[in-house]
XYZ file of C-alpha atoms in Angstrom:
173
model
C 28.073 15.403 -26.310
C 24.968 13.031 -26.485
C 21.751 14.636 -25.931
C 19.811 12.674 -23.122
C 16.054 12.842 -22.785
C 14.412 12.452 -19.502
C 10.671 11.511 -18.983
C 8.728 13.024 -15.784
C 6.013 10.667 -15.097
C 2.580 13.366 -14.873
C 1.196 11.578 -11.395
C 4.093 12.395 -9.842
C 4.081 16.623 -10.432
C 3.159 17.683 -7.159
C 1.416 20.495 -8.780
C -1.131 17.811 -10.007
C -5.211 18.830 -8.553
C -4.692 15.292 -7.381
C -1.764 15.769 -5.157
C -1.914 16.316 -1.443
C -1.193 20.324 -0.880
C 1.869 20.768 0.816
C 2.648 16.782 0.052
C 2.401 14.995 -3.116
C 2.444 11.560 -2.940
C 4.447 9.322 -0.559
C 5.205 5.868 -0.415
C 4.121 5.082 -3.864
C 2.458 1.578 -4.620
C 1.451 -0.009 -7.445
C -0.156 -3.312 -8.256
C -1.071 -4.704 -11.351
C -4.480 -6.501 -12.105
C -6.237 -7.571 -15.299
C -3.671 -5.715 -17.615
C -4.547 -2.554 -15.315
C -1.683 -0.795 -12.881
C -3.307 1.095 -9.933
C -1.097 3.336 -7.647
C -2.175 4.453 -3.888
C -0.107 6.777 -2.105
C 0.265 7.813 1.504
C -2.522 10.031 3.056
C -0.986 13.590 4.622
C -1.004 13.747 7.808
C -4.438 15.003 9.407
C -6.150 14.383 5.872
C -8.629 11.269 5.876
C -8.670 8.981 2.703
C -6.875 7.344 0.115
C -6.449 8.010 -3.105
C -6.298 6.057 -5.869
C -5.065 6.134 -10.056
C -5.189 3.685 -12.657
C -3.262 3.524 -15.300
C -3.239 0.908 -19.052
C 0.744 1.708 -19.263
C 2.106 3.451 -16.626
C 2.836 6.382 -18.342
C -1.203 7.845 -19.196
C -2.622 8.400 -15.060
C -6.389 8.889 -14.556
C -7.191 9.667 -10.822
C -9.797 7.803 -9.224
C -10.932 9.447 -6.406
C -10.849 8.131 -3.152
C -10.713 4.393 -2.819
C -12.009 4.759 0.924
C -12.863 7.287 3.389
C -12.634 5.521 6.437
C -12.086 7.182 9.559
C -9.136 4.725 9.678
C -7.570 6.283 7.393
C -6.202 9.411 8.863
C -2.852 10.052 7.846
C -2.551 6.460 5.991
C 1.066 5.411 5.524
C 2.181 3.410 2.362
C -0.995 1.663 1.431
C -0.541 -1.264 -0.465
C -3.213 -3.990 -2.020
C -3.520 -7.528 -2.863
C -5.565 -9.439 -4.998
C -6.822 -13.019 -3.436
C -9.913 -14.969 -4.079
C -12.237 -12.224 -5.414
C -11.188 -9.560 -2.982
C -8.272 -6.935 -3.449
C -7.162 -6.598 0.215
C -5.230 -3.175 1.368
C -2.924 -2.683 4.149
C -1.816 0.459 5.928
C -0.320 1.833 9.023
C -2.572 5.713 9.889
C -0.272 7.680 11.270
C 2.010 4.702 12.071
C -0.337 3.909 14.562
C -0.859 0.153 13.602
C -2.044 -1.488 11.012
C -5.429 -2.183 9.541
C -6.908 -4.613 6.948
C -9.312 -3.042 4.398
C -11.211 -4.691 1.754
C -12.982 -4.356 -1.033
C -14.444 -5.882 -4.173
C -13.040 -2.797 -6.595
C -9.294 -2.117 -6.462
C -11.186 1.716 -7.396
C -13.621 2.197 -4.641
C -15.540 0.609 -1.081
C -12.390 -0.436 0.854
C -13.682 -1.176 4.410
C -11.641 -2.004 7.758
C -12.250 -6.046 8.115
C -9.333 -6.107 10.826
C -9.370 -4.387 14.253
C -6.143 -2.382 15.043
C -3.138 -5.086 14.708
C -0.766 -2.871 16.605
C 3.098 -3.084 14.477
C 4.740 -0.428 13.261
C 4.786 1.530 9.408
C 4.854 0.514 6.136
C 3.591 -3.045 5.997
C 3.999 -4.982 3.047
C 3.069 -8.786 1.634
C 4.956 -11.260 0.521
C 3.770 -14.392 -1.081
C 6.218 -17.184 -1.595
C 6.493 -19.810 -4.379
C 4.963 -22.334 -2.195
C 1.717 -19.784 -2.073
C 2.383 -19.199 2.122
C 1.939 -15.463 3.037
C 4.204 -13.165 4.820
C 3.813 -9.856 6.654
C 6.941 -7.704 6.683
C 6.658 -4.302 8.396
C 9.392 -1.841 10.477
C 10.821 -2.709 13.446
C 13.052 -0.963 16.214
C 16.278 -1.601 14.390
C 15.305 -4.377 12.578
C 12.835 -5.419 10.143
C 9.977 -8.057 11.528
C 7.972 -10.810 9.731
C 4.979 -12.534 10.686
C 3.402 -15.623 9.106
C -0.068 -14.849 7.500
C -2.421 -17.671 7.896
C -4.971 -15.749 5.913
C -5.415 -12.149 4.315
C -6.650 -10.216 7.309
C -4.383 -12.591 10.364
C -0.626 -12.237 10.897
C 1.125 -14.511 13.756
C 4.024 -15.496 14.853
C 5.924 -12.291 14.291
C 9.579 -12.350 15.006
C 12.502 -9.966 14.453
C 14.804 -10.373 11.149
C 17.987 -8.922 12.432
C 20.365 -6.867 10.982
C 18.253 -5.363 8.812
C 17.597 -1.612 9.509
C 18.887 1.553 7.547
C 19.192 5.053 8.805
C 21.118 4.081 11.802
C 18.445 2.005 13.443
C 14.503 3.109 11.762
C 13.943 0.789 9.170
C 10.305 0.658 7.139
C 8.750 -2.403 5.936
């Protein structure tokens, strides 16, 4: 029988001083900039802030601290961020009670709200196409819905794409 070797990645032991007790770290993101990866995570529920790593491979983690500690940001579902013109943009649904636009010249540190409340539900995410137009996709009651992006921080137009859910009906973005 061949012996098979399995790797753990560290930043995911939930017994990591960086974890959130009780939590770990949901809805993982990670976005690549300058030959750097950084990886948000999910804020627990009741717990303000999100955190933030960096990593030169993806295998060696340093934690960052706390990329913002916005008031916003109570119980922050599946952060994610984007790099455009000089800003690195983040996205995130607290407590999957909308969504809000931070932003912030670090991809490390000083993420501010730019956006009011946008309403939608969880777990936005952005999609740029070939053609350089932006796209919004977040969860929808049984389906998944998209909205045109005329600009980092504006989302219009937003329409269903159906049959797209999982779970019998509660689909994330």
């Amino acid at each position: 029988m061949e012996s098979i070797s399995t790797y753990e990645n560290p930043i995911l032991t939930c017994q990591s001083d960086a974890a959130w007790p009780g939590y770990g770290f949901g809805d993982p993101f990670v976005m690549r900039h300058n030959g750097v990866y950084y990886l948000y995570c999910s804020t627990k529920d009741g717990s303000v802030g999100i955190k933030c790593w960096s990593s030169p491979n993806l295998v060696d983690w340093t934690f960052e601290g706390f990329c913002t500690n916005n008031p916003v940001t109570r119980g922050a579902y599946a952060p994610e961020v984007y790099y455009y013109n000089g800003y690195f943009y983040m996205y995130t649904s607290p407590a999957g009670n909308g969504h809000y636009v931070l932003r912030s010249t670090s991809p490390t540190k000083g993420f501010q709200v730019v956006t009011p409340n946008m309403g939608m539900t969880i777990d936005g995410s952005v999609f740029t196409d070939n053609d350089g137009k932006w796209y919004f996709y977040c969860a929808g009651g049984g389906a998944m819905n998209v909205y045109d992006m005329t600009k980092p921080t504006q989302m219009r137009n937003g329409r269903p794409i159906p049959s797209v859910s999982v779970n019998g009906g509660w689909t994330e973005g």
